[in-house]
PDB file of C-alpha atoms in Angstrom:
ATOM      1  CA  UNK A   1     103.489  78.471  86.986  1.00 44.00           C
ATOM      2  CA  UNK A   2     100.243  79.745  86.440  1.00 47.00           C
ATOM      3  CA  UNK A   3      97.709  79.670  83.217  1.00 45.00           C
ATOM      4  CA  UNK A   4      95.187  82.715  82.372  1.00 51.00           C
ATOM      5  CA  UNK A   5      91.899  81.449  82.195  1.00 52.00           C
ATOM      6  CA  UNK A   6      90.424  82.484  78.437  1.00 56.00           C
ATOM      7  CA  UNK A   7      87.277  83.507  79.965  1.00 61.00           C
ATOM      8  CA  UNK A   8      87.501  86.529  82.434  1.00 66.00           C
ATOM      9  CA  UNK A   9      91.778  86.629  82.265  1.00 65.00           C
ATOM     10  CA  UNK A  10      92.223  85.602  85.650  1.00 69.00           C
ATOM     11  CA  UNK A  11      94.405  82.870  86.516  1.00 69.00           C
ATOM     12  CA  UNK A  12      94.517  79.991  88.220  1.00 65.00           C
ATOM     13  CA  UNK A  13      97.625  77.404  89.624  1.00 67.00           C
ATOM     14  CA  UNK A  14      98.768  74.509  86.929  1.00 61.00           C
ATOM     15  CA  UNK A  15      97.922  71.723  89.581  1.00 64.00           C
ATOM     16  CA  UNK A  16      99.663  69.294  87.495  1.00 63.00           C
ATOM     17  CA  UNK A  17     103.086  70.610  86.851  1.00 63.00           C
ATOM     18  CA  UNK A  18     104.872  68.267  89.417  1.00 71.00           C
ATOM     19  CA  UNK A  19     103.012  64.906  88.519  1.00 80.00           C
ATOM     20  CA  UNK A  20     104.457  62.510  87.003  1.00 86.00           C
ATOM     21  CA  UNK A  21     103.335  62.070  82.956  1.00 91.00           C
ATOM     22  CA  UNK A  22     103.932  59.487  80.636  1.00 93.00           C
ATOM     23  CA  UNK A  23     104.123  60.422  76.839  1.00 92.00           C
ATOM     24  CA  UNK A  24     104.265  57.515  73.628  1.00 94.00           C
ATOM     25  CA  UNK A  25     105.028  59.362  71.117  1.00 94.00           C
ATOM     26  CA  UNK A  26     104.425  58.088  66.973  1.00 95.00           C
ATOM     27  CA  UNK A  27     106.890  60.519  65.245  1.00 95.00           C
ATOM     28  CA  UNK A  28     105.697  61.447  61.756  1.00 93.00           C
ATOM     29  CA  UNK A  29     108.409  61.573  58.713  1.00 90.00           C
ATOM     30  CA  UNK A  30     109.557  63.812  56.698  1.00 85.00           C
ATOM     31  CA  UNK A  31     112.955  66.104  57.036  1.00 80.00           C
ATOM     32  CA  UNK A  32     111.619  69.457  58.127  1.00 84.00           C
ATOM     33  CA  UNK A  33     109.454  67.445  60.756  1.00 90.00           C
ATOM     34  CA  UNK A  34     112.457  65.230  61.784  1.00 91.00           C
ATOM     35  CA  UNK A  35     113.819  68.508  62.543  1.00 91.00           C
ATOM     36  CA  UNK A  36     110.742  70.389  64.697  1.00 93.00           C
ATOM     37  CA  UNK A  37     110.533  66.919  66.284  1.00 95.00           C
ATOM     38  CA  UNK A  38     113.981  66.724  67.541  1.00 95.00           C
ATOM     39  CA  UNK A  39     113.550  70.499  69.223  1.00 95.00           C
ATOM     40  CA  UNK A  40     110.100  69.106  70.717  1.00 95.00           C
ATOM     41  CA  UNK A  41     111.458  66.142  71.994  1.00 96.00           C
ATOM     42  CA  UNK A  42     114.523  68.278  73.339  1.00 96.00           C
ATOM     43  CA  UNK A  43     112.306  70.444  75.450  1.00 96.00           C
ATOM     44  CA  UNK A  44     110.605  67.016  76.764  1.00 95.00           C
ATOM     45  CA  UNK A  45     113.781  65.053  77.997  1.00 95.00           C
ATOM     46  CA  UNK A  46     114.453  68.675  80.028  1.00 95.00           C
ATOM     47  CA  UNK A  47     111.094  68.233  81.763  1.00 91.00           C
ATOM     48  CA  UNK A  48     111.741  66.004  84.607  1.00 86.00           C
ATOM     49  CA  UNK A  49     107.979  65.353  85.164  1.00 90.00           C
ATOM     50  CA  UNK A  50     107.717  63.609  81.443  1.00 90.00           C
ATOM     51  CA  UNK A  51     108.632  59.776  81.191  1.00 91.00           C
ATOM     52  CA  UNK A  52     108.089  58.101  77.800  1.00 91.00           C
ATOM     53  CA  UNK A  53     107.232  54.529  77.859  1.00 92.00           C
ATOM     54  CA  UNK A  54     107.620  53.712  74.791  1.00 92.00           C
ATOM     55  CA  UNK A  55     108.421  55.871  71.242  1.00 94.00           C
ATOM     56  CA  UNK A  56     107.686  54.945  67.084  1.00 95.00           C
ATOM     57  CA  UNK A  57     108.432  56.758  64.483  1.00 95.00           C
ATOM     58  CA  UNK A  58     108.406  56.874  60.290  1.00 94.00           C
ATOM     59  CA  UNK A  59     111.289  57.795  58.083  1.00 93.00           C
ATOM     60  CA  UNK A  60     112.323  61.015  59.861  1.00 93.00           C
ATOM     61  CA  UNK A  61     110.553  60.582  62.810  1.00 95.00           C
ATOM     62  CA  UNK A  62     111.946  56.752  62.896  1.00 96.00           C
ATOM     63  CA  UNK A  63     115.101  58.004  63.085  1.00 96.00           C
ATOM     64  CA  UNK A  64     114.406  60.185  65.986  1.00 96.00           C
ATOM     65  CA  UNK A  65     112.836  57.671  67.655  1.00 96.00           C
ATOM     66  CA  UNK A  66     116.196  55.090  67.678  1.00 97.00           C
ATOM     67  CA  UNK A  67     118.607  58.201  67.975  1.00 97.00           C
ATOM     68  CA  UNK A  68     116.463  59.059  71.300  1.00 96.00           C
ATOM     69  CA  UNK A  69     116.593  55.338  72.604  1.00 96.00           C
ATOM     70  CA  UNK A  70     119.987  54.696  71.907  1.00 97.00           C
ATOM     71  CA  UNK A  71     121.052  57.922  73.330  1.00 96.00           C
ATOM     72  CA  UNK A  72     118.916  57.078  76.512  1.00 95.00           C
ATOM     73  CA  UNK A  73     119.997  53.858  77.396  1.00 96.00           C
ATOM     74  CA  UNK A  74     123.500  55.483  77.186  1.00 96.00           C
ATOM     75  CA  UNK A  75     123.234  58.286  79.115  1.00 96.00           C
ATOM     76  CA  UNK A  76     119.631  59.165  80.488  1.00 95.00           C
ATOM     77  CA  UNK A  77     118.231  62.066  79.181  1.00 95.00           C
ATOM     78  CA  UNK A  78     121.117  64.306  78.863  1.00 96.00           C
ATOM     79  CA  UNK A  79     122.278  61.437  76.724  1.00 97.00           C
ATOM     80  CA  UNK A  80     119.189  61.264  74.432  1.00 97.00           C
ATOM     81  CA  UNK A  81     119.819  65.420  74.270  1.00 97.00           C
ATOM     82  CA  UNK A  82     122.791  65.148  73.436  1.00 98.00           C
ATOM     83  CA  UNK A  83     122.407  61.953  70.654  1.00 97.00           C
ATOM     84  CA  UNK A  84     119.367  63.431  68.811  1.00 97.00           C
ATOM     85  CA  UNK A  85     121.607  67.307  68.686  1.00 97.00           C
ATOM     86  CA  UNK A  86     124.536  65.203  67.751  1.00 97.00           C
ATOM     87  CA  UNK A  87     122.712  63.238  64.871  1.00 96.00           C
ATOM     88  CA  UNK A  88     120.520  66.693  63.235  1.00 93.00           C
ATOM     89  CA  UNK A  89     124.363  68.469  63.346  1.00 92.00           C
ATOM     90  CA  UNK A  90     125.499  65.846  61.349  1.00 90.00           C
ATOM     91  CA  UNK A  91     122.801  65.902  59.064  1.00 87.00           C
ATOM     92  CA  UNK A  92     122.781  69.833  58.537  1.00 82.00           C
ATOM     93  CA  UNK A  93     126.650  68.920  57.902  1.00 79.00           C
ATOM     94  CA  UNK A  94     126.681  66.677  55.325  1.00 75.00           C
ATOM     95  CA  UNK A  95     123.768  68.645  53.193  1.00 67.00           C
ATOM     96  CA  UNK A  96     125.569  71.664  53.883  1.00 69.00           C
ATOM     97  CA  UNK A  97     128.384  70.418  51.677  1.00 70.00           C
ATOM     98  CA  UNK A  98     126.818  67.514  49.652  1.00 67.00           C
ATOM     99  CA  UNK A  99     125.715  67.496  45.855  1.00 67.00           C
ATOM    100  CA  UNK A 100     122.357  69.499  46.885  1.00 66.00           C
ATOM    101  CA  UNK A 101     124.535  72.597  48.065  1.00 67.00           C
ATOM    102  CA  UNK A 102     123.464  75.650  47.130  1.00 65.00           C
ATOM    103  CA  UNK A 103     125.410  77.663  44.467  1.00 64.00           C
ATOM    104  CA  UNK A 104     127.749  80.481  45.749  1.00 67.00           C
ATOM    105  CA  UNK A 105     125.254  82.451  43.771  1.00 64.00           C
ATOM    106  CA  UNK A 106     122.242  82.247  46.383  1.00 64.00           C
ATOM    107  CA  UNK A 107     124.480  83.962  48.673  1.00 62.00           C
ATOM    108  CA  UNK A 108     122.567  85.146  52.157  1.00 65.00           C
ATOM    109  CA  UNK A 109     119.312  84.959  50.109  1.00 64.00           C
ATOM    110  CA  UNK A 110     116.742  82.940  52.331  1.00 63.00           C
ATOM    111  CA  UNK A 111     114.113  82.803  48.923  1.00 65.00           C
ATOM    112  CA  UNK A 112     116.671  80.909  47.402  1.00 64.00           C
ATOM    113  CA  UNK A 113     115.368  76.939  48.015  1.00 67.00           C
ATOM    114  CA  UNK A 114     116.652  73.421  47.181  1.00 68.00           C
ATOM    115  CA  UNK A 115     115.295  73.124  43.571  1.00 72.00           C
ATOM    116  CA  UNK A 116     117.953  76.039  42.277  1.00 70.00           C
ATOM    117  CA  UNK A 117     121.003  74.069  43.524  1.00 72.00           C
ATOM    118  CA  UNK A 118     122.969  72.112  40.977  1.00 75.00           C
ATOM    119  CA  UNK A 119     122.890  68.816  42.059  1.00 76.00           C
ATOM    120  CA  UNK A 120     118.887  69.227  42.385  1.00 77.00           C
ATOM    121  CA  UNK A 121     118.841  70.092  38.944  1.00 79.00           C
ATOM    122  CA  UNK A 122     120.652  66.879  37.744  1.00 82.00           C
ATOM    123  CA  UNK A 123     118.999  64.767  39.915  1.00 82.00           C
ATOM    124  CA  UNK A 124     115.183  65.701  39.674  1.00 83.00           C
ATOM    125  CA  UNK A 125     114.622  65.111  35.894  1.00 86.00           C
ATOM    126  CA  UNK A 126     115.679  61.265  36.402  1.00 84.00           C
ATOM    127  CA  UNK A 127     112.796  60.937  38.811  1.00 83.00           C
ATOM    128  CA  UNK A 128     110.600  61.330  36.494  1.00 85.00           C
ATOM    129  CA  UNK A 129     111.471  58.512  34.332  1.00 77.00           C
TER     130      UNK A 129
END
């Protein structure tokens, strides 16, 4: 693999692209970042060059973190692959039919967000009291 140097466009070997690396990672929270997380953290456990020592987390990013672990210790990194895609299919699953569904109404329309769906609508006055 080989980087172009900003400068003059020329480019030059990636020297360290077979030494060994060692990430700790502090996962942020919050559900869309939970999400981008899991697909960064995906593409990490395929490098074989990347070890993590040690991995923390909030809310979202907490969960990551102990789906990752627990997914490791059982089966290396295909394991913690296969845990963390595991865990974000079953959360797409259960919002896809829970009270926060979207009408039928929205249809394929991607403008369409969270705060027109029903059980949004009941829910999100009662926060404010």
């Amino acid at each position: 693999m080989t980087f172009a140097d900003k400068a003059d466009g020329t480019e030059r070997p990636n020297t360290q692209k077979d030494e060994p690396r060692v990430l700790n990672p502090a996962l942020q929270g919050g559900g869309s970042h939970g999400a981008f997380a899991w697909g960064v953290l995906d593409r990490l456990l395929q490098e074989g060059t990347i070890n993590f020592e040690g991995i923390s987390g909030t809310s979202a990013g907490a969960a990551n973190a102990v789906v990752l672990a627990d997914g490791f210790a059982a089966g290396g990194r295909d394991g913690a692959r296969a845990a963390l895609r595991g865990y974000w299919q079953r959360v797409s699953d259960v919002w896809s039919r829970g009270p926060f569904k979207l009408p039928l109404i929205a249809g394929g329309n991607s403008d369409f967000g969270l705060e027109n769906s029903p059980g949004f609508q009941f829910i999100e006055p009662m926060t404010h009291f």
